[in-house]
CSV table of C-alpha atoms in Angstrom, one decimal:
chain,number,residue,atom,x,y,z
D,212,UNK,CA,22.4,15.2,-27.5
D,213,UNK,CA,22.3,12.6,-25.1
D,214,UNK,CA,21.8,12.8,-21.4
D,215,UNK,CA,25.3,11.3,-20.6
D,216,UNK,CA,26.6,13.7,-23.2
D,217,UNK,CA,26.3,17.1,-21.0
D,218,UNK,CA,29.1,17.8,-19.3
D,219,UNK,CA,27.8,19.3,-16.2
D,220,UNK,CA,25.9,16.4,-15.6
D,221,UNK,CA,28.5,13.6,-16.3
D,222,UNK,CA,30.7,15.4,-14.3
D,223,UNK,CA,28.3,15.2,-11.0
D,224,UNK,CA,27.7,11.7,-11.6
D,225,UNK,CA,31.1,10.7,-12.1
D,226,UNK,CA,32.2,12.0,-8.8
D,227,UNK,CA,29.3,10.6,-7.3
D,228,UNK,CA,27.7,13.5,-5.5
D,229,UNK,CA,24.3,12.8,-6.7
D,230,UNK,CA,22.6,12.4,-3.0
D,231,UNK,CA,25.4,11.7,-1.2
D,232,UNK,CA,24.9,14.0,1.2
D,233,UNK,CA,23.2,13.9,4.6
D,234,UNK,CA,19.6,13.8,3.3
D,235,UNK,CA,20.2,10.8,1.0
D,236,UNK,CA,18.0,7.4,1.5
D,237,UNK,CA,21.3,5.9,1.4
D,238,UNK,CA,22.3,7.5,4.7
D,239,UNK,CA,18.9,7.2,6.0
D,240,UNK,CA,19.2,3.0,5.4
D,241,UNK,CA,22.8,3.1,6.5
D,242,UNK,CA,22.3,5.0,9.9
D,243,UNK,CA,19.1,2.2,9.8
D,244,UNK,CA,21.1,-0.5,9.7
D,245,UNK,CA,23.5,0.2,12.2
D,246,UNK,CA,21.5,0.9,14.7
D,247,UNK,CA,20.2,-1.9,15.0
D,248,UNK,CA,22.9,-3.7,14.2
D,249,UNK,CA,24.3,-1.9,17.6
D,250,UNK,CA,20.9,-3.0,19.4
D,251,UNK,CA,21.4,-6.7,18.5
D,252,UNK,CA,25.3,-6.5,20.1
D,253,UNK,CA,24.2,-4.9,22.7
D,254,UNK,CA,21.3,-7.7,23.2
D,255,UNK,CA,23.9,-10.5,22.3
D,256,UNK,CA,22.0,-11.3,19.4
D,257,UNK,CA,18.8,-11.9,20.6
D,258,UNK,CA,16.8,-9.4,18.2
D,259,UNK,CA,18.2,-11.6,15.1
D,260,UNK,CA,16.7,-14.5,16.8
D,261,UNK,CA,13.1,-12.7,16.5
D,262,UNK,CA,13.8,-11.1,13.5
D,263,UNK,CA,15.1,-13.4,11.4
D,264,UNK,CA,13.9,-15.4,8.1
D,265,UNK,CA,12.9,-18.5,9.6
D,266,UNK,CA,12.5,-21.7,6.6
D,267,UNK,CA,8.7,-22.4,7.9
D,268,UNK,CA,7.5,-19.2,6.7
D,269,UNK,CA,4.6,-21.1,4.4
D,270,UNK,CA,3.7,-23.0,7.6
D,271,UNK,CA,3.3,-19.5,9.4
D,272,UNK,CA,2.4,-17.4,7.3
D,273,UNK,CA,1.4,-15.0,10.1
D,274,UNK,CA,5.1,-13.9,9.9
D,275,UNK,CA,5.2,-12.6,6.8
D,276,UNK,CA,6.9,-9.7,8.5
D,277,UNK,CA,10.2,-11.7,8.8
D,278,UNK,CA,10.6,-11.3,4.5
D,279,UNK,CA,11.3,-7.7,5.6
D,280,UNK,CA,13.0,-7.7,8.9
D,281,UNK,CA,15.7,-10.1,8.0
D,282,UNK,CA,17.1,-7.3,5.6
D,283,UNK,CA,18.2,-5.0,8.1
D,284,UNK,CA,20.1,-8.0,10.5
D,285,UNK,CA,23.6,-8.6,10.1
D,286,UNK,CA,26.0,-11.3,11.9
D,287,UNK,CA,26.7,-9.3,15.7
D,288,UNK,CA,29.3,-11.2,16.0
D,289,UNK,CA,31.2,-10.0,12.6
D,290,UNK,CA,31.9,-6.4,12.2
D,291,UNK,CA,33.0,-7.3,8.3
D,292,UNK,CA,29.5,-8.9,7.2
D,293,UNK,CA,27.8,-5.1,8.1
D,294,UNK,CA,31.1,-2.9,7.0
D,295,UNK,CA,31.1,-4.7,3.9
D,296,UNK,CA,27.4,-4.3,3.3
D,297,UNK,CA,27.0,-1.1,4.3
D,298,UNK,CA,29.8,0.1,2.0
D,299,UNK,CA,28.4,-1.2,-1.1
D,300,UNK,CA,25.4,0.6,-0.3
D,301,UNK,CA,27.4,3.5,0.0
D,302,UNK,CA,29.1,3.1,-3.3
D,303,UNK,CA,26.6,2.0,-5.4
D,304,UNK,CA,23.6,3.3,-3.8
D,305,UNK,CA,23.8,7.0,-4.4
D,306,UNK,CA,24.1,7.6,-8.3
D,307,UNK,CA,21.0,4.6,-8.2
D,308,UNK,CA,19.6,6.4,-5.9
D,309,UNK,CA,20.5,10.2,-7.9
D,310,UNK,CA,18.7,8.4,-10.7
D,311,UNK,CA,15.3,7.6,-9.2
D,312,UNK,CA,15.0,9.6,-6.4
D,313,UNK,CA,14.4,8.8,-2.5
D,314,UNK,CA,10.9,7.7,-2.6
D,315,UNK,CA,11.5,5.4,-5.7
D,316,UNK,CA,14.9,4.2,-4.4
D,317,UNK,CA,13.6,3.5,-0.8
D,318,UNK,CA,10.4,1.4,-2.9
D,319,UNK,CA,13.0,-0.4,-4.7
D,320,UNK,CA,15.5,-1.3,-1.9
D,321,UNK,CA,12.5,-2.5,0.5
D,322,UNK,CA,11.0,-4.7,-2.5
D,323,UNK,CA,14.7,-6.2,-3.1
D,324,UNK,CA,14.7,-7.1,0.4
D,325,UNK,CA,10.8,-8.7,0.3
D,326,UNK,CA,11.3,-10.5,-2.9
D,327,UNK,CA,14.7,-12.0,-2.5
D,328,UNK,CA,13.3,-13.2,1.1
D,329,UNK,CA,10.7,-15.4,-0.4
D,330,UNK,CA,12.9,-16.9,-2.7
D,331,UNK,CA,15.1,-18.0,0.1
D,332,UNK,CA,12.1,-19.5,1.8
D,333,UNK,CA,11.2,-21.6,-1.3
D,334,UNK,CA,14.7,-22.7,-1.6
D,335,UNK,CA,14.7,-23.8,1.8
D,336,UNK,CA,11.8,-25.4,1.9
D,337,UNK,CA,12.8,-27.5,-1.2
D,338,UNK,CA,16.0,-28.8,0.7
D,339,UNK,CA,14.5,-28.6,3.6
D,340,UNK,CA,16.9,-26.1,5.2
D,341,UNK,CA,16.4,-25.6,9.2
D,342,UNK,CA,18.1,-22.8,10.1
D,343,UNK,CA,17.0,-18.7,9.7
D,344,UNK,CA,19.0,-16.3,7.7
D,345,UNK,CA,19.2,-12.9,7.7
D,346,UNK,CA,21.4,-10.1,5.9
D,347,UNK,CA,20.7,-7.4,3.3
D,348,UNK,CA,22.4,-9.1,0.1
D,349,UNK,CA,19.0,-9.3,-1.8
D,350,UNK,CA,19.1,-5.4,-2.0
D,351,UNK,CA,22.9,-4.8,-1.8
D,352,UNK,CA,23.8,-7.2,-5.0
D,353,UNK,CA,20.1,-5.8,-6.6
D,354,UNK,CA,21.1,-2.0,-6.3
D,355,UNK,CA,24.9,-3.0,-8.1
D,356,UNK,CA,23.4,-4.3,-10.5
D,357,UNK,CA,21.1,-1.8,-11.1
D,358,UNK,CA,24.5,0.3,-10.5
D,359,UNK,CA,25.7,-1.6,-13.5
D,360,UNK,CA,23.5,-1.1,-15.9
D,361,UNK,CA,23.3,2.2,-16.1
D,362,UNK,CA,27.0,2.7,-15.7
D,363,UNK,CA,28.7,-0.6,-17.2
D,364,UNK,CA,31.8,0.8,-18.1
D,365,UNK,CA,32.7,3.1,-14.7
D,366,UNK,CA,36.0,2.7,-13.4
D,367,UNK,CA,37.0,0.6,-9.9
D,368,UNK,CA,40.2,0.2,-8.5
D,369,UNK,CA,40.1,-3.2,-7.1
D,370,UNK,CA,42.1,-3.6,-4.2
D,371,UNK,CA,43.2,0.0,-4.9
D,372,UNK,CA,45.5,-1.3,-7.5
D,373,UNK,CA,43.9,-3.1,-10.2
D,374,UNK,CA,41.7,-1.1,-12.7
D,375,UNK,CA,38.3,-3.1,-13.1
D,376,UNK,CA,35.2,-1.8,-15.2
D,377,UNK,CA,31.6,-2.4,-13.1
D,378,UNK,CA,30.2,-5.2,-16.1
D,379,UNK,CA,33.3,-6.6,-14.6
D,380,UNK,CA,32.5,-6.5,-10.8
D,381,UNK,CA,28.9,-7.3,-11.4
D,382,UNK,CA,29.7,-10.4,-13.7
D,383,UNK,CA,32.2,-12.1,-11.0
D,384,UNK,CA,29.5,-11.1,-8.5
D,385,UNK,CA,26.8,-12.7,-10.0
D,386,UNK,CA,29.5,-16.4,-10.9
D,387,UNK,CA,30.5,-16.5,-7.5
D,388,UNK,CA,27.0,-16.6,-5.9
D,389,UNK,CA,26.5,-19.3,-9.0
D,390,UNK,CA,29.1,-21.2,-8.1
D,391,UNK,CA,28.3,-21.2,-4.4
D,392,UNK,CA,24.4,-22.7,-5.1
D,393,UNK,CA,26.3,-24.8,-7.1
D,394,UNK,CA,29.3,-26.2,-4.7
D,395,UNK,CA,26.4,-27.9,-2.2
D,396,UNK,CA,29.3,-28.4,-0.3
D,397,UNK,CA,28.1,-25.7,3.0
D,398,UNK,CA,24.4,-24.0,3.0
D,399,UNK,CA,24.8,-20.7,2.1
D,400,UNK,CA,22.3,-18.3,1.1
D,401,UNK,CA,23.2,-17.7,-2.2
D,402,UNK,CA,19.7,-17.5,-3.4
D,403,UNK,CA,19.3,-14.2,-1.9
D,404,UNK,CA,21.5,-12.1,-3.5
D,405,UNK,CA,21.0,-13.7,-7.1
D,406,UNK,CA,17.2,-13.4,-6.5
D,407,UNK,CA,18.2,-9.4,-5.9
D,408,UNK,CA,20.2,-9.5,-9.5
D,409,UNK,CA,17.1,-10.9,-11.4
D,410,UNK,CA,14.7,-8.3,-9.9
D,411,UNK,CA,17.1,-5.4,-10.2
D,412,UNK,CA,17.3,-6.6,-14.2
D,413,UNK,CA,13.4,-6.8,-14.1
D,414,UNK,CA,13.4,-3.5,-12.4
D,415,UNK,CA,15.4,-2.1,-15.1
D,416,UNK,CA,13.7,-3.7,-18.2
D,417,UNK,CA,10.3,-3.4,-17.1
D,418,UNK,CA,10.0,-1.0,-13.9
D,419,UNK,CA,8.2,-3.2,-11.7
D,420,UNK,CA,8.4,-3.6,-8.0
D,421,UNK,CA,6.0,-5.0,-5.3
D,422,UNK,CA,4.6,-0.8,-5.0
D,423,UNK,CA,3.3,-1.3,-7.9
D,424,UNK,CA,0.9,-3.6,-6.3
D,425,UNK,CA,-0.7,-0.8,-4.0
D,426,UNK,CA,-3.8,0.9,-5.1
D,427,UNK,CA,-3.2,4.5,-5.7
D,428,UNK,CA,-5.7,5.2,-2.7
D,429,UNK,CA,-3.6,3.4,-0.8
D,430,UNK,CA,-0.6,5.2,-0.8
D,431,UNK,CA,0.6,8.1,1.6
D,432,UNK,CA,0.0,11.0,-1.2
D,433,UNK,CA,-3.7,9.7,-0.9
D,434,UNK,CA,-3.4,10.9,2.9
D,435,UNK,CA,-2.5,14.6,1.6
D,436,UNK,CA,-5.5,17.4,1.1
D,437,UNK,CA,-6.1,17.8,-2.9
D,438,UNK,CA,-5.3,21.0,-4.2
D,439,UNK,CA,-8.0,23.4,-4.9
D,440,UNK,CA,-9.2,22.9,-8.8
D,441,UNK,CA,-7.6,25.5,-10.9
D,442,UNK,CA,-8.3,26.3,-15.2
D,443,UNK,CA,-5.1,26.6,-17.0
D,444,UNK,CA,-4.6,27.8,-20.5
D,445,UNK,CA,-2.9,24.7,-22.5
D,446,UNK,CA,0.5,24.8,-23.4
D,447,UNK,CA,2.6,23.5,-26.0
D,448,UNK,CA,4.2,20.5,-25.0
D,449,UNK,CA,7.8,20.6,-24.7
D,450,UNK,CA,9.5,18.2,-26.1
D,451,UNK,CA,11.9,15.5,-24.1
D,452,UNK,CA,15.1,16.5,-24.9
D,453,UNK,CA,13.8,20.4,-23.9
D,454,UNK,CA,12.4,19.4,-21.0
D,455,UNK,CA,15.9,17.6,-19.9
D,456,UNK,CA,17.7,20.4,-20.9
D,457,UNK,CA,15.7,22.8,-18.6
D,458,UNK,CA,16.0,20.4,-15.9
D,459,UNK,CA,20.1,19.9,-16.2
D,460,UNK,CA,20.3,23.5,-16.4
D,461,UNK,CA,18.0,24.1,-13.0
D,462,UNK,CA,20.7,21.2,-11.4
D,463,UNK,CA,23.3,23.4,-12.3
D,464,UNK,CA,22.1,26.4,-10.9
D,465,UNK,CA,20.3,25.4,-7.7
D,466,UNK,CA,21.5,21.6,-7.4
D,467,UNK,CA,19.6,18.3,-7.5
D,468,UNK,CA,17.7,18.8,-4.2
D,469,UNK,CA,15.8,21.4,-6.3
D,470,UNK,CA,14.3,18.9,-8.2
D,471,UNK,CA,11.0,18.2,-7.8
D,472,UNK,CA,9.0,14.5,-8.4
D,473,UNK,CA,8.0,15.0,-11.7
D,474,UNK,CA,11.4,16.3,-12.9
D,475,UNK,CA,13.5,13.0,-11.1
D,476,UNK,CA,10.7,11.1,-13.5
D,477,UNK,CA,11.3,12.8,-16.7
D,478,UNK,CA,15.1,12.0,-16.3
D,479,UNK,CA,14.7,8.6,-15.5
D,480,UNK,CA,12.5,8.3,-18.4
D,481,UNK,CA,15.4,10.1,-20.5
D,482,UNK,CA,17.8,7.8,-19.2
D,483,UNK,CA,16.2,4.9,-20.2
D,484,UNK,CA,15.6,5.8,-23.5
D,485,UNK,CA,19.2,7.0,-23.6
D,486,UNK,CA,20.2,3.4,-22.5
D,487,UNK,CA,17.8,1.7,-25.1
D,488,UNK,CA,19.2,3.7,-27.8
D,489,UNK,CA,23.2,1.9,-27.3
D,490,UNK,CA,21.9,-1.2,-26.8
């Protein structure tokens, strides 16, 4: 039986309540993101003006830090470019995010950001483009995509009339941005938000993100005492499919908050193999 094949958990999923709640990363970014979209109102804009992607990154490198901030600015002048952004999060964010967990979704989402940046910089460097940009599209169209692939055929009403499968919504997506690098007619950064759909797919296939890159001494569980050495008898290993079905049935008895790191892995893992197997 496969993992999309229990009811309990295609039901959870297809309401969406994976991590929706209040303790979600998707919240967290959310509440992130409008804040300081407030600050930059309240400034008038001037935090985008030091935050910003600016095109002479490779000429400064020293500001590196821009491939990142430029992901959390938004036009303070439209309250559409934000509300639109932030609700995509929202709707596509939190089965991604129910799938790999806060600490892997937050990895992912930053990397999107980073990643898509830098290909805007060498685009704009090639046409020599002048201006900054900022806005999180890299990470937005990257986590539908991601949204996409695991759930291709999931139900959208668009314009709360017309019934549209996600392929659907990710494919005219993905040829609009296309035809906008295409059009020349007005810059736009289209770059970004196609460079998020290629890493998303790489994500997908392959697992990689820019975390990868840190040494394992690096990271913040390195910061944590070790635990105390212990002997333990060894067990029989428990096979995949038991060790999902253990772990749906603890989600249906104490919720998916119970979950701990290792368990959010082993389902991932399931649910790519799952995946692999329709293909």
């Amino acid at each position: 039986m496969g993992l999309y094949d229990r009811d309990y958990i295609r039901d959870d999923q297809e309401h969406g309540s994976f991590l929706g709640g209040q303790h979600s990363m998707v919240t967290t970014l959310i509440f992130i993101n409008v804040g300081v979209f407030i600050v930059d109102v309240l400034m008038e804009g001037k935090l985008s003006e030091h935050l910003a992607l600016q095109p002479d990154l490779f000429r400064k490198p020293w500001n590196a830090w821009q491939l990142l901030t430029a992901g959390f600015l938004h036009d303070h002048q439209s309250i559409s470019h934000i509300g639109w952004n932030m609700f995509e999060l929202w709707l596509f964010g939190r089965d991604v995010e129910g799938i790999y967990g806060r600490k892997e979704f937050l990895r992912l989402y930053l990397s999107l950001i980073v990643l898509s940046s830098l290909v805007w910089v060498i685009a704009a460097t090639a046409v020599h483009h002048l201006e900054p940009t900022f806005g999180a599209s890299g990470a937005i169209v990257g986590v539908m995509i991601l949204y996409v692939l695991h759930f291709p055929t999931r139900t959208f009403m668009l314009f709360f009339v017309l019934p549209v499968p996600a392929w659907l919504l990710g494919s005219i997506c993905i040829v609009q941005n296309v035809l906008g690098l295409s059009s020349g007619r007005e810059y736009v950064a289209h770059e970004v938000p196609l460079a998020g759909a290629a890493f998303a797919y790489l994500y997908y296939t392959t697992g990689w993100h820019l975390g990868r890159w840190l040494p394992r001494r690096f990271s913040l569980g390195a910061l944590k005492p070790r635990p105390k050495l212990r002997v333990h008898e060894p067990q029989p290993e428990e096979s995949l499919s038991d060790q999902v079905d253990r772990i749906l049935e603890k989600i249906s008895r104490e919720g998916e908050s119970s979950l701990t790191a290792q368990e959010r892995r082993t389902l991932e893992d399931a649910s790519r193999r799952y995946q692999q197997r329709r293909r």
